[in-house]
JSON list of C-alpha atoms in Angstrom, two decimals:
[
{"chain": "U", "resi": 1, "resn": "MET", "atom": "CA", "xyz": [18.76, -37.06, 43.74]},
{"chain": "U", "resi": 2, "resn": "GLU", "atom": "CA", "xyz": [20.63, -36.25, 40.56]},
{"chain": "U", "resi": 3, "resn": "MET", "atom": "CA", "xyz": [17.54, -37.05, 38.46]},
{"chain": "U", "resi": 4, "resn": "GLU", "atom": "CA", "xyz": [15.55, -34.53, 40.53]},
{"chain": "U", "resi": 5, "resn": "ILE", "atom": "CA", "xyz": [18.11, -31.82, 40.02]},
{"chain": "U", "resi": 6, "resn": "ALA", "atom": "CA", "xyz": [18.40, -32.59, 36.31]},
{"chain": "U", "resi": 7, "resn": "GLY", "atom": "CA", "xyz": [14.61, -32.55, 35.99]},
{"chain": "U", "resi": 8, "resn": "ARG", "atom": "CA", "xyz": [14.41, -29.07, 37.54]},
{"chain": "U", "resi": 9, "resn": "ALA", "atom": "CA", "xyz": [17.23, -27.70, 35.26]},
{"chain": "U", "resi": 10, "resn": "ARG", "atom": "CA", "xyz": [15.63, -29.29, 32.17]},
{"chain": "U", "resi": 11, "resn": "LYS", "atom": "CA", "xyz": [12.17, -27.44, 33.13]},
{"chain": "U", "resi": 12, "resn": "LEU", "atom": "CA", "xyz": [13.93, -24.11, 33.61]},
{"chain": "U", "resi": 13, "resn": "ASP", "atom": "CA", "xyz": [15.62, -24.54, 30.19]},
{"chain": "U", "resi": 14, "resn": "ILE", "atom": "CA", "xyz": [12.33, -25.26, 28.51]},
{"chain": "U", "resi": 15, "resn": "GLN", "atom": "CA", "xyz": [10.67, -22.34, 30.28]},
{"chain": "U", "resi": 16, "resn": "GLU", "atom": "CA", "xyz": [13.59, -20.04, 29.06]},
{"chain": "U", "resi": 17, "resn": "LEU", "atom": "CA", "xyz": [13.18, -21.28, 25.50]},
{"chain": "U", "resi": 18, "resn": "GLU", "atom": "CA", "xyz": [9.42, -20.54, 25.64]},
{"chain": "U", "resi": 19, "resn": "GLU", "atom": "CA", "xyz": [10.14, -16.97, 26.81]},
{"chain": "U", "resi": 20, "resn": "ILE", "atom": "CA", "xyz": [12.57, -16.54, 23.98]},
{"chain": "U", "resi": 21, "resn": "ARG", "atom": "CA", "xyz": [10.08, -17.81, 21.62]},
{"chain": "U", "resi": 22, "resn": "ASN", "atom": "CA", "xyz": [7.23, -15.57, 22.94]},
{"chain": "U", "resi": 23, "resn": "ASP", "atom": "CA", "xyz": [9.57, -12.57, 22.76]},
{"chain": "U", "resi": 24, "resn": "ALA", "atom": "CA", "xyz": [10.37, -13.45, 19.02]},
{"chain": "U", "resi": 25, "resn": "TYR", "atom": "CA", "xyz": [6.61, -13.62, 18.30]},
{"chain": "U", "resi": 26, "resn": "GLU", "atom": "CA", "xyz": [6.08, -10.16, 20.05]},
{"chain": "U", "resi": 27, "resn": "ASN", "atom": "CA", "xyz": [8.96, -8.61, 18.13]},
{"chain": "U", "resi": 28, "resn": "ALA", "atom": "CA", "xyz": [7.63, -9.96, 14.76]},
{"chain": "U", "resi": 29, "resn": "ARG", "atom": "CA", "xyz": [4.17, -8.62, 15.60]},
{"chain": "U", "resi": 30, "resn": "VAL", "atom": "CA", "xyz": [5.53, -5.12, 16.45]},
{"chain": "U", "resi": 31, "resn": "TYR", "atom": "CA", "xyz": [7.65, -5.21, 13.28]},
{"chain": "U", "resi": 32, "resn": "LYS", "atom": "CA", "xyz": [4.64, -6.18, 11.14]},
{"chain": "U", "resi": 33, "resn": "GLU", "atom": "CA", "xyz": [2.49, -3.40, 12.72]},
{"chain": "U", "resi": 34, "resn": "LYS", "atom": "CA", "xyz": [5.17, -0.72, 12.11]},
{"chain": "U", "resi": 35, "resn": "THR", "atom": "CA", "xyz": [5.68, -1.98, 8.50]},
{"chain": "U", "resi": 36, "resn": "LYS", "atom": "CA", "xyz": [1.94, -1.83, 7.82]},
{"chain": "U", "resi": 37, "resn": "ALA", "atom": "CA", "xyz": [1.58, 1.60, 9.31]},
{"chain": "U", "resi": 38, "resn": "PHE", "atom": "CA", "xyz": [4.55, 2.91, 7.15]},
{"chain": "U", "resi": 39, "resn": "HIS", "atom": "CA", "xyz": [3.08, 1.24, 4.09]},
{"chain": "U", "resi": 40, "resn": "ASP", "atom": "CA", "xyz": [-0.51, 2.57, 4.80]},
{"chain": "U", "resi": 41, "resn": "LYS", "atom": "CA", "xyz": [0.87, 6.17, 5.27]},
{"chain": "U", "resi": 42, "resn": "ILE", "atom": "CA", "xyz": [2.36, 6.14, 1.74]},
{"chain": "U", "resi": 43, "resn": "ILE", "atom": "CA", "xyz": [-0.82, 4.98, 0.07]},
{"chain": "U", "resi": 44, "resn": "ILE", "atom": "CA", "xyz": [-2.73, 7.76, -1.51]},
{"chain": "U", "resi": 45, "resn": "ARG", "atom": "CA", "xyz": [-6.48, 7.52, -0.98]},
{"chain": "U", "resi": 46, "resn": "ASN", "atom": "CA", "xyz": [-8.66, 8.79, -3.92]},
{"chain": "U", "resi": 47, "resn": "GLN", "atom": "CA", "xyz": [-12.04, 10.23, -3.14]},
{"chain": "U", "resi": 48, "resn": "PHE", "atom": "CA", "xyz": [-14.57, 9.99, -5.91]},
{"chain": "U", "resi": 49, "resn": "SER", "atom": "CA", "xyz": [-18.02, 11.34, -5.98]},
{"chain": "U", "resi": 50, "resn": "ILE", "atom": "CA", "xyz": [-21.14, 10.06, -7.87]},
{"chain": "U", "resi": 51, "resn": "LYS", "atom": "CA", "xyz": [-21.36, 11.33, -11.54]},
{"chain": "U", "resi": 52, "resn": "GLN", "atom": "CA", "xyz": [-17.71, 12.34, -11.44]},
{"chain": "U", "resi": 53, "resn": "LYS", "atom": "CA", "xyz": [-15.85, 11.40, -14.63]},
{"chain": "U", "resi": 54, "resn": "VAL", "atom": "CA", "xyz": [-12.74, 9.20, -14.21]},
{"chain": "U", "resi": 55, "resn": "LEU", "atom": "CA", "xyz": [-10.07, 7.63, -16.29]},
{"chain": "U", "resi": 56, "resn": "LEU", "atom": "CA", "xyz": [-9.70, 3.90, -16.11]},
{"chain": "U", "resi": 57, "resn": "TYR", "atom": "CA", "xyz": [-6.25, 2.38, -16.81]},
{"chain": "U", "resi": 58, "resn": "ASP", "atom": "CA", "xyz": [-5.35, -1.27, -17.10]},
{"chain": "U", "resi": 59, "resn": "SER", "atom": "CA", "xyz": [-4.10, -2.94, -13.95]},
{"chain": "U", "resi": 60, "resn": "THR", "atom": "CA", "xyz": [-4.21, -6.49, -12.43]},
{"chain": "U", "resi": 61, "resn": "LEU", "atom": "CA", "xyz": [-4.63, -5.53, -8.76]},
{"chain": "U", "resi": 62, "resn": "LYS", "atom": "CA", "xyz": [-7.90, -6.41, -7.13]},
{"chain": "U", "resi": 63, "resn": "ILE", "atom": "CA", "xyz": [-7.72, -4.21, -3.94]},
{"chain": "U", "resi": 64, "resn": "LEU", "atom": "CA", "xyz": [-10.89, -2.11, -3.79]},
{"chain": "U", "resi": 65, "resn": "ALA", "atom": "CA", "xyz": [-14.13, -2.57, -5.83]},
{"chain": "U", "resi": 66, "resn": "VAL", "atom": "CA", "xyz": [-15.94, 0.58, -7.22]},
{"chain": "U", "resi": 67, "resn": "GLU", "atom": "CA", "xyz": [-19.05, 0.56, -9.26]},
{"chain": "U", "resi": 68, "resn": "ILE", "atom": "CA", "xyz": [-18.90, 2.76, -12.31]},
{"chain": "U", "resi": 69, "resn": "GLN", "atom": "CA", "xyz": [-21.31, 3.53, -15.17]},
{"chain": "U", "resi": 70, "resn": "SER", "atom": "CA", "xyz": [-20.44, 3.99, -18.86]},
{"chain": "U", "resi": 71, "resn": "GLU", "atom": "CA", "xyz": [-21.88, 7.23, -20.36]},
{"chain": "U", "resi": 72, "resn": "GLU", "atom": "CA", "xyz": [-22.45, 5.78, -23.81]},
{"chain": "U", "resi": 73, "resn": "THR", "atom": "CA", "xyz": [-24.12, 2.38, -22.76]},
{"chain": "U", "resi": 74, "resn": "ARG", "atom": "CA", "xyz": [-25.29, 3.28, -19.35]},
{"chain": "U", "resi": 75, "resn": "LYS", "atom": "CA", "xyz": [-23.96, -0.14, -18.19]},
{"chain": "U", "resi": 76, "resn": "CYS", "atom": "CA", "xyz": [-22.76, -0.45, -14.57]},
{"chain": "U", "resi": 77, "resn": "PHE", "atom": "CA", "xyz": [-19.82, -2.60, -13.79]},
{"chain": "U", "resi": 78, "resn": "LYS", "atom": "CA", "xyz": [-17.36, -3.01, -10.81]},
{"chain": "U", "resi": 79, "resn": "VAL", "atom": "CA", "xyz": [-13.69, -2.13, -11.20]},
{"chain": "U", "resi": 80, "resn": "ASN", "atom": "CA", "xyz": [-10.75, -1.94, -8.93]},
{"chain": "U", "resi": 81, "resn": "GLY", "atom": "CA", "xyz": [-10.58, 1.47, -7.32]},
{"chain": "U", "resi": 82, "resn": "GLN", "atom": "CA", "xyz": [-6.87, 1.66, -7.65]},
{"chain": "U", "resi": 83, "resn": "ARG", "atom": "CA", "xyz": [-7.42, 1.75, -11.46]},
{"chain": "U", "resi": 84, "resn": "LEU", "atom": "CA", "xyz": [-9.36, 4.92, -11.43]},
{"chain": "U", "resi": 85, "resn": "LYS", "atom": "CA", "xyz": [-7.91, 8.43, -11.77]},
{"chain": "U", "resi": 86, "resn": "PRO", "atom": "CA", "xyz": [-9.81, 11.82, -11.80]},
{"chain": "U", "resi": 87, "resn": "PHE", "atom": "CA", "xyz": [-10.66, 13.01, -15.34]},
{"chain": "U", "resi": 88, "resn": "TYR", "atom": "CA", "xyz": [-10.15, 16.76, -15.80]},
{"chain": "U", "resi": 89, "resn": "GLU", "atom": "CA", "xyz": [-12.34, 18.37, -18.38]},
{"chain": "U", "resi": 90, "resn": "ASN", "atom": "CA", "xyz": [-11.18, 21.56, -20.14]},
{"chain": "U", "resi": 91, "resn": "PHE", "atom": "CA", "xyz": [-7.49, 20.61, -19.66]},
{"chain": "U", "resi": 92, "resn": "GLN", "atom": "CA", "xyz": [-5.39, 22.86, -21.58]},
{"chain": "U", "resi": 93, "resn": "MET", "atom": "CA", "xyz": [-1.92, 22.11, -22.64]},
{"chain": "U", "resi": 94, "resn": "HIS", "atom": "CA", "xyz": [0.65, 24.83, -22.24]},
{"chain": "U", "resi": 95, "resn": "ILE", "atom": "CA", "xyz": [3.15, 25.70, -24.85]},
{"chain": "U", "resi": 96, "resn": "ILE", "atom": "CA", "xyz": [6.63, 25.02, -23.45]},
{"chain": "U", "resi": 97, "resn": "GLU", "atom": "CA", "xyz": [9.42, 27.31, -24.51]},
{"chain": "U", "resi": 98, "resn": "LYS", "atom": "CA", "xyz": [12.66, 25.43, -25.36]},
{"chain": "U", "resi": 99, "resn": "ILE", "atom": "CA", "xyz": [15.86, 27.17, -24.42]},
{"chain": "U", "resi": 100, "resn": "VAL", "atom": "CA", "xyz": [19.13, 25.80, -25.64]},
{"chain": "U", "resi": 101, "resn": "LEU", "atom": "CA", "xyz": [22.10, 26.44, -23.35]},
{"chain": "U", "resi": 102, "resn": "GLU", "atom": "CA", "xyz": [25.50, 27.01, -24.82]},
{"chain": "U", "resi": 103, "resn": "GLU", "atom": "CA", "xyz": [28.85, 26.16, -23.30]},
{"chain": "U", "resi": 104, "resn": "PRO", "atom": "CA", "xyz": [30.38, 29.33, -21.71]},
{"chain": "U", "resi": 105, "resn": "LYS", "atom": "CA", "xyz": [33.02, 31.07, -23.75]},
{"chain": "U", "resi": 106, "resn": "ILE", "atom": "CA", "xyz": [36.48, 31.41, -22.14]}
]
């Protein structure tokens, strides 16, 4: 009789551990979804159109491939879309006036 009672108790313990494990998996999944949503909200999506001029800077990330064409050589090649920034023609630099602040006189 004791073996039967001990067997039932053992089965209940194993089922309880499985429930705890399943809860842990569910909590981890929810945490990953929330973290991904937060991260995706921060990422800025760039919209480029065909024939638009862009600046290309050096980066080692390989997230999104975009095909661009060089104006000089007309050669097409694929680059990471995260490496592109819009190129603004006729960009004018503004003269910045420098103001020196002095200590107040007592």
